Tab-separated table of C-alpha atoms in Angstrom:
chain	number	residue	atom	x	y	z
A	1	UNK	CA	0.000	0.000	0.000
A	2	UNK	CA	1.449	3.346	-1.000
A	3	UNK	CA	1.592	6.113	1.594
A	4	UNK	CA	-0.711	9.053	1.267
A	5	UNK	CA	-0.361	12.679	2.189
A	6	UNK	CA	-3.362	14.400	3.727
A	7	UNK	CA	-3.485	18.192	3.682
A	8	UNK	CA	-3.807	19.819	7.082
A	9	UNK	CA	-6.123	22.747	7.676
A	10	UNK	CA	-4.539	26.003	8.817
A	11	UNK	CA	-5.244	26.809	12.447
A	12	UNK	CA	-7.653	29.598	11.534
A	13	UNK	CA	-9.973	27.104	9.789
A	14	UNK	CA	-9.933	24.269	12.286
A	15	UNK	CA	-13.143	23.542	14.176
A	16	UNK	CA	-12.292	23.706	17.882
A	17	UNK	CA	-13.985	25.123	20.940
A	18	UNK	CA	-12.869	28.026	23.080
A	19	UNK	CA	-12.044	25.667	25.930
A	20	UNK	CA	-9.871	23.516	23.674
A	21	UNK	CA	-7.982	26.547	22.396
A	22	UNK	CA	-7.357	27.774	25.926
A	23	UNK	CA	-6.205	24.321	27.002
A	24	UNK	CA	-3.698	24.102	24.138
A	25	UNK	CA	-2.467	27.606	24.884
A	26	UNK	CA	-1.936	26.793	28.560
A	27	UNK	CA	-0.215	23.484	27.827
A	28	UNK	CA	2.194	25.019	25.321
A	29	UNK	CA	2.909	27.983	27.576
A	30	UNK	CA	3.646	25.654	30.502
A	31	UNK	CA	6.247	23.848	28.408
A	32	UNK	CA	7.776	27.144	27.225
A	33	UNK	CA	8.037	28.644	30.717
A	34	UNK	CA	9.269	25.376	32.224
A	35	UNK	CA	12.033	25.080	29.638
A	36	UNK	CA	13.054	28.687	30.143
A	37	UNK	CA	13.371	28.004	33.864
A	38	UNK	CA	15.307	24.797	33.206
A	39	UNK	CA	17.732	26.811	31.084
A	40	UNK	CA	18.198	29.241	33.977
A	41	UNK	CA	18.859	26.440	36.468
A	42	UNK	CA	21.363	24.883	34.083
A	43	UNK	CA	23.182	28.212	33.849
A	44	UNK	CA	23.281	28.335	37.660
A	45	UNK	CA	24.885	24.896	37.803
A	46	UNK	CA	21.842	23.246	39.385
A	47	UNK	CA	21.282	20.944	36.389
A	48	UNK	CA	24.296	18.887	35.379
A	49	UNK	CA	25.126	16.860	32.295
A	50	UNK	CA	23.163	17.540	29.143
A	51	UNK	CA	20.007	19.620	28.882
A	52	UNK	CA	18.026	19.627	25.633
A	53	UNK	CA	15.269	22.248	25.566
A	54	UNK	CA	11.989	21.959	23.646
A	55	UNK	CA	11.410	25.690	23.089
A	56	UNK	CA	9.714	26.221	19.720
A	57	UNK	CA	8.429	22.665	19.328
A	58	UNK	CA	5.568	22.842	21.843
A	59	UNK	CA	2.772	22.381	19.293
A	60	UNK	CA	3.977	18.881	18.403
A	61	UNK	CA	3.366	17.143	21.721
A	62	UNK	CA	0.378	19.271	22.718
A	63	UNK	CA	-1.355	18.591	19.410
A	64	UNK	CA	-0.714	14.859	19.533
A	65	UNK	CA	-1.687	14.496	23.187
A	66	UNK	CA	-4.999	16.135	22.223
A	67	UNK	CA	-5.570	13.158	19.920
A	68	UNK	CA	-4.628	10.535	22.530
A	69	UNK	CA	-6.736	8.714	25.108
A	70	UNK	CA	-6.061	7.092	28.472
A	71	UNK	CA	-3.938	3.995	27.988
A	72	UNK	CA	-2.012	5.287	24.987
A	73	UNK	CA	1.758	5.197	25.419
A	74	UNK	CA	4.590	7.478	24.457
A	75	UNK	CA	8.351	7.059	24.173
A	76	UNK	CA	10.849	9.619	22.926
A	77	UNK	CA	14.466	10.740	22.798
A	78	UNK	CA	16.414	13.041	25.112
A	79	UNK	CA	14.533	16.254	24.154
A	80	UNK	CA	11.771	15.047	26.395
A	81	UNK	CA	10.663	17.582	29.027
A	82	UNK	CA	7.827	18.829	26.819
A	83	UNK	CA	6.537	15.300	26.314
A	84	UNK	CA	6.468	14.730	30.064
A	85	UNK	CA	4.493	17.874	30.788
A	86	UNK	CA	2.112	17.363	27.859
A	87	UNK	CA	1.065	13.922	29.096
A	88	UNK	CA	0.344	15.299	32.563
A	89	UNK	CA	3.460	14.508	34.576
A	90	UNK	CA	3.945	16.771	37.610
A	91	UNK	CA	6.307	19.718	36.937
A	92	UNK	CA	7.680	19.306	40.471
A	93	UNK	CA	8.779	15.735	39.804
A	94	UNK	CA	10.208	16.615	36.396
A	95	UNK	CA	12.246	19.560	37.669
A	96	UNK	CA	13.460	17.616	40.691
A	97	UNK	CA	14.699	14.867	38.403
A	98	UNK	CA	16.490	17.378	36.193
A	99	UNK	CA	18.355	18.611	39.249
A	100	UNK	CA	19.125	15.076	40.466
A	101	UNK	CA	16.947	15.206	43.576
A	102	UNK	CA	15.103	12.546	45.526
A	103	UNK	CA	11.717	14.038	44.632
A	104	UNK	CA	12.278	13.399	40.934
A	105	UNK	CA	10.447	10.828	38.843
A	106	UNK	CA	13.477	8.525	38.870
A	107	UNK	CA	14.491	9.481	42.421
A	108	UNK	CA	17.212	11.743	41.077
A	109	UNK	CA	19.081	8.871	39.402
A	110	UNK	CA	17.970	9.284	35.817
A	111	UNK	CA	18.151	12.965	35.029
A	112	UNK	CA	16.808	14.479	31.853
A	113	UNK	CA	17.292	11.459	29.620
A	114	UNK	CA	15.931	8.698	31.849
A	115	UNK	CA	12.646	9.748	33.357
A	116	UNK	CA	9.633	7.442	33.423
A	117	UNK	CA	6.040	7.490	34.621
A	118	UNK	CA	4.061	4.258	34.708
A	119	UNK	CA	0.969	6.227	35.722
A	120	UNK	CA	1.144	8.486	32.656
A	121	UNK	CA	2.383	5.725	30.313
A	122	UNK	CA	5.580	7.659	29.599
A	123	UNK	CA	8.449	5.281	28.832
A	124	UNK	CA	11.377	7.715	28.570
A	125	UNK	CA	13.607	9.788	27.433
A	126	UNK	CA	16.398	7.784	25.746
A	127	UNK	CA	19.956	8.950	25.209
A	128	UNK	CA	20.876	6.550	22.379
A	129	UNK	CA	19.843	8.091	19.064
A	130	UNK	CA	16.974	6.111	17.556
A	131	UNK	CA	16.971	3.399	20.245
A	132	UNK	CA	13.504	4.373	21.440
A	133	UNK	CA	11.927	3.501	18.071
A	134	UNK	CA	12.073	-0.309	18.450
A	135	UNK	CA	11.050	0.120	22.086
A	136	UNK	CA	7.956	1.952	20.841
A	137	UNK	CA	7.165	-0.965	18.538
A	138	UNK	CA	7.521	-3.300	21.498
A	139	UNK	CA	5.047	-1.252	23.523
A	140	UNK	CA	2.623	-1.402	20.598
A	141	UNK	CA	3.129	-5.168	20.303
A	142	UNK	CA	2.150	-5.483	23.959
A	143	UNK	CA	-1.154	-3.735	23.331
A	144	UNK	CA	-1.898	-5.817	20.240
A	145	UNK	CA	-1.115	-8.978	22.211
A	146	UNK	CA	-3.515	-7.892	24.955
A	147	UNK	CA	-6.240	-7.123	22.417
A	148	UNK	CA	-6.956	-3.512	23.398
A	149	UNK	CA	-7.151	-0.467	21.120
A	150	UNK	CA	-4.311	1.560	22.643
A	151	UNK	CA	-1.672	3.127	20.422
A	152	UNK	CA	1.946	4.093	21.034
A	153	UNK	CA	3.545	7.367	19.926
A	154	UNK	CA	7.232	6.739	19.122
A	155	UNK	CA	8.958	10.095	18.711
A	156	UNK	CA	12.324	10.634	17.032
A	157	UNK	CA	14.069	13.399	15.129
A	158	UNK	CA	15.271	14.035	11.599
A	159	UNK	CA	18.779	13.005	12.614
A	160	UNK	CA	17.592	9.663	13.977
A	161	UNK	CA	15.549	9.119	10.816
A	162	UNK	CA	18.749	7.910	9.123
A	163	UNK	CA	19.349	5.171	11.707
A	164	UNK	CA	19.127	1.594	10.470
A	165	UNK	CA	17.152	0.413	13.483
A	166	UNK	CA	14.339	2.772	12.458
A	167	UNK	CA	13.839	0.867	9.214
A	168	UNK	CA	14.150	-2.530	10.835
A	169	UNK	CA	11.342	-1.365	13.102
A	170	UNK	CA	9.263	-0.077	10.184
A	171	UNK	CA	9.471	-3.507	8.568
A	172	UNK	CA	8.484	-5.381	11.713
A	173	UNK	CA	5.696	-2.935	12.616
A	174	UNK	CA	4.066	-3.226	9.200
A	175	UNK	CA	4.595	-6.973	9.028
A	176	UNK	CA	2.749	-7.405	12.331
A	177	UNK	CA	0.271	-4.508	11.891
A	178	UNK	CA	1.403	-2.883	15.129
A	179	UNK	CA	-0.584	0.109	16.449
A	180	UNK	CA	2.377	2.504	16.565
A	181	UNK	CA	2.583	6.076	15.290
A	182	UNK	CA	6.102	6.977	14.254
A	183	UNK	CA	6.422	10.704	14.885
A	184	UNK	CA	9.381	12.318	13.140
A	185	UNK	CA	9.968	15.642	14.880
A	186	UNK	CA	11.811	17.255	12.008
A	187	UNK	CA	13.328	20.382	13.550
A	188	UNK	CA	15.587	20.636	10.478
A	189	UNK	CA	19.004	20.571	12.157
A	190	UNK	CA	19.440	17.260	14.018
A	191	UNK	CA	22.479	17.828	16.266
A	192	UNK	CA	23.756	20.667	14.124
A	193	UNK	CA	23.593	19.600	10.479
A	194	UNK	CA	20.716	20.755	8.296
A	195	UNK	CA	18.509	18.163	6.628
A	196	UNK	CA	19.562	19.553	3.244
A	197	UNK	CA	23.175	18.587	3.981
A	198	UNK	CA	22.534	15.253	5.693
A	199	UNK	CA	19.598	13.683	3.906
A	200	UNK	CA	19.183	13.073	0.183
A	201	UNK	CA	15.432	12.460	0.194
A	202	UNK	CA	13.580	15.705	1.005
A	203	UNK	CA	10.605	13.887	2.536
A	204	UNK	CA	11.249	11.604	5.494
A	205	UNK	CA	7.737	10.215	5.954
A	206	UNK	CA	7.643	8.914	2.387
A	207	UNK	CA	10.381	6.422	3.211
A	208	UNK	CA	7.621	4.329	4.757
A	209	UNK	CA	6.397	3.520	1.234
A	210	UNK	CA	9.059	0.819	0.974
A	211	UNK	CA	7.222	-1.040	3.743
A	212	UNK	CA	3.674	-0.092	2.779
A	213	UNK	CA	3.274	2.271	5.729
A	214	UNK	CA	0.890	5.166	5.313
A	215	UNK	CA	1.701	8.631	6.575
A	216	UNK	CA	1.778	12.351	5.980
A	217	UNK	CA	3.615	15.580	6.610
A	218	UNK	CA	2.143	18.180	8.955
A	219	UNK	CA	2.988	21.731	9.991
A	220	UNK	CA	4.447	21.291	13.468
A	221	UNK	CA	4.175	24.998	14.272
A	222	UNK	CA	0.356	24.753	14.109
A	223	UNK	CA	-1.082	22.894	17.100
A	224	UNK	CA	-4.485	22.453	15.464
A	225	UNK	CA	-3.019	20.993	12.291
A	226	UNK	CA	-0.983	18.578	14.426
A	227	UNK	CA	-4.100	17.563	16.361
A	228	UNK	CA	-6.017	16.815	13.169
A	229	UNK	CA	-3.184	14.791	11.690
A	230	UNK	CA	-2.863	12.984	15.019
A	231	UNK	CA	-6.537	12.076	14.952
A	232	UNK	CA	-6.136	10.554	11.487
A	233	UNK	CA	-3.099	8.579	12.609
A	234	UNK	CA	-4.781	7.378	15.799
A	235	UNK	CA	-7.941	6.295	13.926
A	236	UNK	CA	-5.779	4.348	11.467
A	237	UNK	CA	-3.985	2.483	14.258
A	238	UNK	CA	-7.070	1.822	16.391
A	239	UNK	CA	-8.800	0.319	13.350
A	240	UNK	CA	-6.100	-2.349	13.187
A	241	UNK	CA	-4.525	-1.039	9.989
A	242	UNK	CA	-0.984	-1.105	11.335
A	243	UNK	CA	1.557	1.677	11.837
A	244	UNK	CA	1.437	5.265	10.611
A	245	UNK	CA	4.151	7.870	10.052
A	246	UNK	CA	3.776	11.550	10.889
A	247	UNK	CA	6.577	13.841	9.791
A	248	UNK	CA	5.999	16.960	11.855
A	249	UNK	CA	7.936	19.937	10.475
A	250	UNK	CA	8.957	22.006	13.470
A	251	UNK	CA	11.810	24.220	14.684
A	252	UNK	CA	13.840	24.527	17.870
A	253	UNK	CA	14.818	28.043	18.914
A	254	UNK	CA	17.735	26.976	21.091
A	255	UNK	CA	20.769	24.887	20.227
A	256	UNK	CA	20.764	21.106	20.195
A	257	UNK	CA	21.633	21.244	23.883
A	258	UNK	CA	22.529	24.013	26.302
A	259	UNK	CA	26.185	23.630	25.312
A	260	UNK	CA	25.482	24.211	21.608
A	261	UNK	CA	26.073	27.789	20.339
A	262	UNK	CA	24.126	26.918	17.136
A	263	UNK	CA	26.529	28.709	14.791
A	264	UNK	CA	25.270	26.602	11.878
A	265	UNK	CA	22.318	28.973	11.401
A	266	UNK	CA	21.848	32.720	11.544
A	267	UNK	CA	20.231	34.698	14.331
A	268	UNK	CA	18.049	36.289	11.671
A	269	UNK	CA	16.643	32.890	10.721
A	270	UNK	CA	15.715	32.086	14.310
A	271	UNK	CA	14.237	35.538	14.877
A	272	UNK	CA	12.139	35.250	11.738
A	273	UNK	CA	10.676	31.939	12.955
A	274	UNK	CA	9.927	33.446	16.365
A	275	UNK	CA	8.183	36.451	14.867
A	276	UNK	CA	6.272	34.757	12.070
A	277	UNK	CA	5.725	31.100	13.023
A	278	UNK	CA	5.671	30.830	16.813
A	279	UNK	CA	3.078	28.165	17.783
A	280	UNK	CA	2.044	29.862	21.020
A	281	UNK	CA	1.628	33.282	19.430
A	282	UNK	CA	-0.509	31.705	16.694
A	283	UNK	CA	-3.039	30.400	19.239
A	284	UNK	CA	-2.813	33.627	21.222
A	285	UNK	CA	-3.819	35.519	18.069
A	286	UNK	CA	-6.807	33.246	17.488
A	287	UNK	CA	-7.951	33.701	21.088
A	288	UNK	CA	-7.742	37.479	20.871
A	289	UNK	CA	-9.160	38.007	17.378
A	290	UNK	CA	-11.987	35.554	18.042
A	291	UNK	CA	-12.862	37.310	21.321
A	292	UNK	CA	-12.260	34.066	23.214
A	293	UNK	CA	-9.963	35.823	25.687
A	294	UNK	CA	-8.733	39.302	26.536
A	295	UNK	CA	-5.167	40.496	27.010
A	296	UNK	CA	-5.807	40.534	30.752
A	297	UNK	CA	-7.048	36.935	30.632
A	298	UNK	CA	-3.867	35.797	28.903
A	299	UNK	CA	-1.665	37.776	31.279
A	300	UNK	CA	-3.388	36.044	34.189
A	301	UNK	CA	-2.769	32.646	32.592
A	302	UNK	CA	0.907	33.458	32.135
A	303	UNK	CA	1.160	34.617	35.752
A	304	UNK	CA	-0.402	31.379	37.012
A	305	UNK	CA	1.891	29.248	34.872
A	306	UNK	CA	4.965	31.131	36.012
A	307	UNK	CA	3.883	30.455	39.603
A	308	UNK	CA	3.649	26.717	38.872
A	309	UNK	CA	7.086	26.705	37.233
A	310	UNK	CA	8.692	28.759	40.003
A	311	UNK	CA	7.182	26.396	42.556
A	312	UNK	CA	8.695	23.430	40.686
A	313	UNK	CA	12.126	25.059	40.852
A	314	UNK	CA	11.760	25.672	44.594
A	315	UNK	CA	10.574	22.102	45.117
A	316	UNK	CA	13.643	20.857	43.268
A	317	UNK	CA	16.017	23.024	45.282
A	318	UNK	CA	14.494	21.910	48.586
A	319	UNK	CA	14.335	18.213	47.724
A	320	UNK	CA	17.360	16.331	49.108
A	321	UNK	CA	19.854	14.493	46.977
A	322	UNK	CA	19.258	10.724	46.871
A	323	UNK	CA	20.885	8.634	49.579
A	324	UNK	CA	23.845	6.482	48.587
A	325	UNK	CA	21.881	3.267	49.121
A	326	UNK	CA	19.592	4.347	46.276
A	327	UNK	CA	22.360	3.195	43.955
A	328	UNK	CA	21.231	-0.385	44.613
A	329	UNK	CA	17.484	0.053	44.100
A	330	UNK	CA	15.355	-0.228	40.945
A	331	UNK	CA	17.878	-2.497	39.240
A	332	UNK	CA	15.807	-5.676	38.966
A	333	UNK	CA	12.043	-6.076	38.782
A	334	UNK	CA	10.588	-7.414	42.001
A	335	UNK	CA	7.745	-9.015	40.142
A	336	UNK	CA	7.281	-10.009	36.513
A	337	UNK	CA	3.633	-9.435	35.513
A	338	UNK	CA	2.000	-12.230	33.544
A	339	UNK	CA	-0.767	-11.621	31.049
A	340	UNK	CA	-3.920	-13.567	31.825
A	341	UNK	CA	-6.808	-14.111	29.454
């Protein structure tokens, strides 16, 4: 079966309610403010190791989470803080983990790249480029084996899209009709090399044609377009039609990580994206022009979100570092669950 490309509606034409718009605005703004605070804490030396910020890409996870239901799973790479917040993980626990504190989701032992939440069906943050893709297929296999209609979102970037394990996974997922959505977050620069210089084929989602996997490209700076594309992908998977590929064209405003000066692109390019294509400003404009919210309403939302983010930073600072005996915990499973009919 050849892949197809479905056009996405621009945000101004999408049929959504006021409450939905406000929810997407709040969710994206929470990610933006949280990442800004994380950048500050990194600069203060309170976050060690690597720190990959999601600023600019907020519409991707918020749009796709809007298409998900309880029980759906998600797995991603190391640029993962936005994914955690979008699926409802507590900012306090996320920030505490970033700072290596006991109150973090992995008790301060995992840091940015190894955070998990069984409750929210979030299976990491993975530091090995592309390694999360076969894990995502495994999660989807579990749901197919159990006979439910859950789907798994397996996120990876344009750089990882050239990894061999991605295509091994494509083959297996289509062969077994696994309910997995492969989300290519194409932010155009991978670790620092533009797609034009690293990748011969201009369209990454179309590579699924070799395996008969359907898919499409979507504007990742438009949260409503992402939501609609996500709904198509989810419906495809829940109907038992196998995997689906979404290539979400997005853009990160910061470097690959906090240590990246991003000299491979111009400041003018980044500024132009901020001014003309910012996903949060796009929804803000719809809210204001549609009389769904006033400037004062949006200022109040921003104030509330900043309070939540500041509280998460204080929680992280006050949470103690993990005790030394924590080194020996969470290594082996205490109990191996068995599926029963």
